[in-house]
Amino acid sequence: MAGTETKAIHLDPRTDLLLLVIANIVAFTYSARWIEFAVIGVLALLLLCCGCGKTAIKWILVFAGLVVIQYYVIPILPKIFVIMFSILTVYIRKLFPCLMIGALILKTTPVRFLIIALRKWHIPQKLIIPLSITLRYFPAIKEEHRHIRDAMKLRKIKGLERKMECMVVPLLMSATGTADELSAAAITRGIENPVPKTCIVDLRFHIQDYICLLVGCAFIVAANIAH
């Protein structure tokens, strides 16, 4: 699940989760445009520092595209399209901080570290078990989708209807089997065992974690002041 890009710094998974909460608070609190641009810039810098430079550039380009559409394209469109696209672009931009933090978690945080962090917070096993299975489920389905697509290319399958049939049917069959396999694997590893778990990974907050949380709290304050 974690990305293959080289990481310059490493954040504690608990910091990532707290930043996700902070991003949600800031995203739906601020009204000043400069706060929005500052949040996006800081999150792009954080992605860059964590070794996700390509991801940071992609998010910046998409955000810049939405800004251009809202301020330069939408004003020249007919009124019916102005209402549709303005709402769409505004709400997508509102979700951008949350999406960028989510991308950071996916790129830099393995599932096992996330589970350890949740256990340190004493999150009930009833929540950890389905979450751990879910986080491993989608990458497995993505890999299966890639295998099916490669097989279709080898057999030179053409036509939209034929491609849909050859993609959807095997994917649905595989989805059921994958869920059962992941559930069995989690049970085999003793995830349901109520005994306290041990781990060789020692998760601790470091200076970079405190700095990120401090900056996040500063944005919450600024968003409420500028509201």
mmCIF file of C-alpha atoms in Angstrom:
data_model
loop_
_atom_site.group_PDB
_atom_site.id
_atom_site.type_symbol
_atom_site.label_atom_id
_atom_site.label_comp_id
_atom_site.label_asym_id
_atom_site.label_seq_id
_atom_site.Cartn_x
_atom_site.Cartn_y
_atom_site.Cartn_z
ATOM 1 C CA MET A 1 0.000 0.000 0.000
ATOM 2 C CA ALA A 2 2.839 2.372 0.745
ATOM 3 C CA GLY A 3 4.403 4.079 -2.231
ATOM 4 C CA THR A 4 7.777 3.275 -3.694
ATOM 5 C CA GLU A 5 8.986 6.870 -3.719
ATOM 6 C CA THR A 6 11.910 7.673 -1.474
ATOM 7 C CA LYS A 7 10.887 9.371 1.747
ATOM 8 C CA ALA A 8 12.939 12.288 3.045
ATOM 9 C CA ILE A 9 11.098 12.393 6.376
ATOM 10 C CA HIS A 10 8.783 9.974 8.110
ATOM 11 C CA LEU A 11 5.643 10.965 9.989
ATOM 12 C CA ASP A 12 4.027 8.922 12.714
ATOM 13 C CA PRO A 13 0.746 7.396 11.443
ATOM 14 C CA ARG A 14 -1.048 9.133 14.324
ATOM 15 C CA THR A 15 0.210 12.438 12.977
ATOM 16 C CA ASP A 16 -1.231 11.592 9.561
ATOM 17 C CA LEU A 17 -4.616 10.808 11.111
ATOM 18 C CA LEU A 18 -4.601 13.987 13.199
ATOM 19 C CA LEU A 19 -3.658 16.007 10.132
ATOM 20 C CA LEU A 20 -6.617 14.470 8.320
ATOM 21 C CA VAL A 21 -8.925 15.664 11.098
ATOM 22 C CA ILE A 22 -7.293 19.113 11.075
ATOM 23 C CA ALA A 23 -7.625 19.304 7.276
ATOM 24 C CA ASN A 24 -11.363 18.598 7.554
ATOM 25 C CA ILE A 25 -11.788 21.309 10.191
ATOM 26 C CA VAL A 26 -9.819 23.900 8.211
ATOM 27 C CA ALA A 27 -11.427 23.001 4.877
ATOM 28 C CA PHE A 28 -14.938 23.687 6.125
ATOM 29 C CA THR A 29 -14.047 26.680 8.313
ATOM 30 C CA TYR A 30 -12.016 29.132 6.243
ATOM 31 C CA SER A 31 -13.534 31.736 3.965
ATOM 32 C CA ALA A 32 -10.431 33.729 3.012
ATOM 33 C CA ARG A 33 -8.815 32.768 -0.271
ATOM 34 C CA TRP A 34 -5.278 33.228 1.044
ATOM 35 C CA ILE A 35 -5.847 30.532 3.667
ATOM 36 C CA GLU A 36 -6.922 28.091 0.969
ATOM 37 C CA PHE A 37 -3.813 28.786 -1.110
ATOM 38 C CA ALA A 38 -1.592 28.616 1.973
ATOM 39 C CA VAL A 39 -3.055 25.252 3.041
ATOM 40 C CA ILE A 40 -2.579 23.759 -0.421
ATOM 41 C CA GLY A 41 0.980 25.122 -0.604
ATOM 42 C CA VAL A 42 1.940 23.759 2.825
ATOM 43 C CA LEU A 43 0.443 20.337 2.075
ATOM 44 C CA ALA A 44 2.269 20.211 -1.260
ATOM 45 C CA LEU A 45 5.487 21.059 0.588
ATOM 46 C CA LEU A 46 4.747 18.296 3.105
ATOM 47 C CA LEU A 47 4.246 15.787 0.289
ATOM 48 C CA LEU A 48 7.528 16.931 -1.227
ATOM 49 C CA CYS A 49 9.377 16.560 2.088
ATOM 50 C CA CYS A 50 7.965 13.053 2.492
ATOM 51 C CA GLY A 51 9.411 12.040 -0.864
ATOM 52 C CA CYS A 52 6.164 12.323 -2.860
ATOM 53 C CA GLY A 53 7.336 15.033 -5.240
ATOM 54 C CA LYS A 54 5.439 13.727 -8.290
ATOM 55 C CA THR A 55 2.246 13.464 -6.274
ATOM 56 C CA ALA A 56 2.677 17.024 -4.990
ATOM 57 C CA ILE A 57 3.123 18.363 -8.529
ATOM 58 C CA LYS A 58 0.000 16.524 -9.728
ATOM 59 C CA TRP A 59 -2.134 17.980 -6.931
ATOM 60 C CA ILE A 60 -0.806 21.493 -7.551
ATOM 61 C CA LEU A 61 -1.553 21.238 -11.274
ATOM 62 C CA VAL A 62 -5.089 19.955 -10.666
ATOM 63 C CA PHE A 63 -5.729 22.699 -8.103
ATOM 64 C CA ALA A 64 -4.372 25.355 -10.469
ATOM 65 C CA GLY A 65 -6.627 23.978 -13.197
ATOM 66 C CA LEU A 66 -9.692 24.283 -10.949
ATOM 67 C CA VAL A 67 -8.754 27.867 -10.061
ATOM 68 C CA VAL A 68 -8.357 28.765 -13.744
ATOM 69 C CA ILE A 69 -11.720 27.165 -14.557
ATOM 70 C CA GLN A 70 -13.508 29.021 -11.751
ATOM 71 C CA TYR A 71 -12.079 32.490 -12.352
ATOM 72 C CA TYR A 72 -11.414 32.528 -16.097
ATOM 73 C CA VAL A 73 -13.578 29.881 -17.812
ATOM 74 C CA ILE A 74 -16.838 29.829 -15.831
ATOM 75 C CA PRO A 75 -17.496 33.608 -16.162
ATOM 76 C CA ILE A 76 -17.707 33.305 -19.953
ATOM 77 C CA LEU A 77 -20.017 30.256 -19.944
ATOM 78 C CA PRO A 78 -23.835 30.359 -20.237
ATOM 79 C CA LYS A 79 -25.687 30.746 -16.943
ATOM 80 C CA ILE A 80 -26.859 27.141 -16.762
ATOM 81 C CA PHE A 81 -23.264 25.908 -16.977
ATOM 82 C CA VAL A 82 -22.081 28.567 -14.521
ATOM 83 C CA ILE A 83 -24.333 27.180 -11.789
ATOM 84 C CA MET A 84 -23.341 23.580 -12.467
ATOM 85 C CA PHE A 85 -19.583 24.030 -12.755
ATOM 86 C CA SER A 86 -19.153 26.698 -10.085
ATOM 87 C CA ILE A 87 -20.681 24.460 -7.403
ATOM 88 C CA LEU A 88 -18.581 21.539 -8.608
ATOM 89 C CA THR A 89 -15.281 23.416 -8.597
ATOM 90 C CA VAL A 90 -15.923 25.090 -5.219
ATOM 91 C CA TYR A 91 -16.723 21.857 -3.405
ATOM 92 C CA ILE A 92 -13.878 19.942 -5.019
ATOM 93 C CA ARG A 93 -11.477 22.643 -3.871
ATOM 94 C CA LYS A 94 -12.969 22.420 -0.369
ATOM 95 C CA LEU A 95 -12.095 18.722 -0.294
ATOM 96 C CA PHE A 96 -8.587 19.230 -1.644
ATOM 97 C CA PRO A 97 -6.775 19.396 1.761
ATOM 98 C CA CYS A 98 -8.465 16.161 2.860
ATOM 99 C CA LEU A 99 -7.640 14.459 -0.437
ATOM 100 C CA MET A 100 -3.990 15.516 -0.245
ATOM 101 C CA ILE A 101 -3.634 14.156 3.300
ATOM 102 C CA GLY A 102 -5.308 10.952 2.152
ATOM 103 C CA ALA A 103 -2.801 10.668 -0.695
ATOM 104 C CA LEU A 104 0.035 11.197 1.794
ATOM 105 C CA ILE A 105 -1.275 8.370 3.991
ATOM 106 C CA LEU A 106 -1.641 6.005 1.035
ATOM 107 C CA LYS A 107 1.835 6.806 -0.266
ATOM 108 C CA THR A 108 3.832 6.713 2.971
ATOM 109 C CA THR A 109 1.969 4.678 5.610
ATOM 110 C CA PRO A 110 1.867 0.861 5.444
ATOM 111 C CA VAL A 111 -1.318 -0.746 6.739
ATOM 112 C CA ARG A 112 0.503 -2.477 9.619
ATOM 113 C CA PHE A 113 1.793 0.864 10.928
ATOM 114 C CA LEU A 114 -1.702 2.326 10.754
ATOM 115 C CA ILE A 115 -3.093 -0.606 12.731
ATOM 116 C CA ILE A 116 -0.377 -0.201 15.378
ATOM 117 C CA ALA A 117 -1.211 3.497 15.676
ATOM 118 C CA LEU A 118 -4.905 2.742 16.153
ATOM 119 C CA ARG A 119 -4.072 0.194 18.838
ATOM 120 C CA LYS A 120 -1.976 2.764 20.656
ATOM 121 C CA TRP A 121 -5.097 4.942 20.752
ATOM 122 C CA HIS A 122 -7.034 1.974 22.180
ATOM 123 C CA ILE A 123 -9.447 1.888 19.242
ATOM 124 C CA PRO A 124 -11.794 -1.129 19.619
ATOM 125 C CA GLN A 125 -10.912 -4.254 17.663
ATOM 126 C CA LYS A 126 -14.391 -4.170 16.117
ATOM 127 C CA LEU A 127 -13.254 -1.094 14.176
ATOM 128 C CA ILE A 128 -9.632 -2.104 13.547
ATOM 129 C CA ILE A 129 -10.483 -5.498 12.011
ATOM 130 C CA PRO A 130 -12.841 -4.285 9.238
ATOM 131 C CA LEU A 131 -10.617 -1.262 8.592
ATOM 132 C CA SER A 132 -7.497 -3.387 8.142
ATOM 133 C CA ILE A 133 -9.304 -5.771 5.794
ATOM 134 C CA THR A 134 -10.781 -2.876 3.814
ATOM 135 C CA LEU A 135 -7.415 -1.132 3.395
ATOM 136 C CA ARG A 136 -5.896 -4.338 2.042
ATOM 137 C CA TYR A 137 -8.923 -5.124 -0.113
ATOM 138 C CA PHE A 138 -8.768 -2.250 -2.582
ATOM 139 C CA PRO A 139 -5.060 -2.694 -3.505
ATOM 140 C CA ALA A 140 -5.762 -6.404 -4.097
ATOM 141 C CA ILE A 141 -8.699 -5.569 -6.374
ATOM 142 C CA LYS A 142 -6.584 -2.990 -8.198
ATOM 143 C CA GLU A 143 -3.896 -5.600 -8.837
ATOM 144 C CA GLU A 144 -6.516 -8.079 -10.080
ATOM 145 C CA HIS A 145 -7.916 -5.396 -12.403
ATOM 146 C CA ARG A 146 -4.433 -4.883 -13.840
ATOM 147 C CA HIS A 147 -4.024 -8.629 -14.459
ATOM 148 C CA ILE A 148 -7.397 -8.836 -16.228
ATOM 149 C CA ARG A 149 -6.529 -5.839 -18.383
ATOM 150 C CA ASP A 150 -3.195 -7.393 -19.373
ATOM 151 C CA ALA A 151 -4.941 -10.651 -20.268
ATOM 152 C CA MET A 152 -7.415 -8.753 -22.454
ATOM 153 C CA LYS A 153 -4.559 -7.063 -24.283
ATOM 154 C CA LEU A 154 -2.868 -10.413 -24.943
ATOM 155 C CA ARG A 155 -6.079 -11.841 -26.394
ATOM 156 C CA LYS A 156 -6.680 -8.636 -28.393
ATOM 157 C CA ILE A 157 -10.257 -8.222 -27.198
ATOM 158 C CA LYS A 158 -11.982 -5.349 -28.971
ATOM 159 C CA GLY A 159 -15.365 -3.642 -28.724
ATOM 160 C CA LEU A 160 -16.723 -1.760 -25.733
ATOM 161 C CA GLU A 161 -19.425 -4.317 -24.891
ATOM 162 C CA ARG A 162 -17.018 -7.235 -25.126
ATOM 163 C CA LYS A 163 -14.421 -5.417 -23.014
ATOM 164 C CA MET A 164 -16.990 -4.599 -20.327
ATOM 165 C CA GLU A 165 -18.108 -8.220 -20.187
ATOM 166 C CA CYS A 166 -14.558 -9.549 -19.973
ATOM 167 C CA MET A 167 -13.673 -7.002 -17.292
ATOM 168 C CA VAL A 168 -16.742 -6.913 -15.030
ATOM 169 C CA VAL A 169 -17.540 -10.639 -14.766
ATOM 170 C CA PRO A 170 -14.036 -11.824 -13.727
ATOM 171 C CA LEU A 171 -13.653 -8.805 -11.443
ATOM 172 C CA LEU A 172 -16.884 -9.581 -9.597
ATOM 173 C CA MET A 173 -15.879 -13.217 -9.223
ATOM 174 C CA SER A 174 -12.452 -12.205 -7.965
ATOM 175 C CA ALA A 175 -13.859 -9.601 -5.548
ATOM 176 C CA THR A 176 -15.765 -12.233 -3.580
ATOM 177 C CA GLY A 177 -12.785 -14.572 -3.416
ATOM 178 C CA THR A 178 -10.417 -11.776 -2.418
ATOM 179 C CA ALA A 179 -12.632 -10.729 0.494
ATOM 180 C CA ASP A 180 -12.740 -14.311 1.807
ATOM 181 C CA GLU A 181 -8.978 -14.715 1.424
ATOM 182 C CA LEU A 182 -8.190 -11.480 3.254
ATOM 183 C CA SER A 183 -10.589 -12.355 6.083
ATOM 184 C CA ALA A 184 -9.021 -15.799 6.440
ATOM 185 C CA ALA A 185 -5.510 -14.323 6.389
ATOM 186 C CA ALA A 186 -6.388 -11.793 9.104
ATOM 187 C CA ILE A 187 -7.905 -14.491 11.316
ATOM 188 C CA THR A 188 -4.878 -16.743 10.754
ATOM 189 C CA ARG A 189 -2.604 -13.956 11.961
ATOM 190 C CA GLY A 190 -4.599 -13.747 15.177
ATOM 191 C CA ILE A 191 -6.189 -10.364 14.595
ATOM 192 C CA GLU A 192 -9.240 -11.452 16.624
ATOM 193 C CA ASN A 193 -7.145 -12.567 19.593
ATOM 194 C CA PRO A 194 -8.052 -10.265 22.537
ATOM 195 C CA VAL A 195 -4.573 -10.601 24.037
ATOM 196 C CA PRO A 196 -2.537 -7.343 23.785
ATOM 197 C CA LYS A 197 -0.452 -7.369 20.614
ATOM 198 C CA THR A 198 3.301 -6.836 20.527
ATOM 199 C CA CYS A 199 5.287 -5.290 17.696
ATOM 200 C CA ILE A 200 8.940 -4.639 16.928
ATOM 201 C CA VAL A 201 8.006 -1.259 15.425
ATOM 202 C CA ASP A 202 8.273 1.491 18.028
ATOM 203 C CA LEU A 203 6.080 4.366 16.933
ATOM 204 C CA ARG A 204 6.946 7.681 18.571
ATOM 205 C CA PHE A 205 6.362 11.333 17.880
ATOM 206 C CA HIS A 206 9.422 13.195 16.616
ATOM 207 C CA ILE A 207 10.199 16.834 15.961
ATOM 208 C CA GLN A 208 8.634 16.728 12.471
ATOM 209 C CA ASP A 209 5.375 15.404 13.935
ATOM 210 C CA TYR A 210 5.162 18.230 16.470
ATOM 211 C CA ILE A 211 5.948 20.814 13.789
ATOM 212 C CA CYS A 212 3.214 19.486 11.467
ATOM 213 C CA LEU A 213 0.626 19.434 14.250
ATOM 214 C CA LEU A 214 1.632 22.910 15.385
ATOM 215 C CA VAL A 215 1.266 24.281 11.862
ATOM 216 C CA GLY A 216 -2.102 22.513 11.570
ATOM 217 C CA CYS A 217 -3.349 24.103 14.799
ATOM 218 C CA ALA A 218 -2.132 27.496 13.543
ATOM 219 C CA PHE A 219 -4.254 27.051 10.407
ATOM 220 C CA ILE A 220 -7.300 26.203 12.541
ATOM 221 C CA VAL A 221 -6.831 29.420 14.484
ATOM 222 C CA ALA A 222 -6.276 31.469 11.319
ATOM 223 C CA ALA A 223 -9.319 29.929 9.631
ATOM 224 C CA ASN A 224 -11.545 30.810 12.605
ATOM 225 C CA ILE A 225 -10.171 34.348 12.825
ATOM 226 C CA ALA A 226 -10.638 34.954 9.098
ATOM 227 C CA HIS A 227 -14.085 33.312 9.073
#
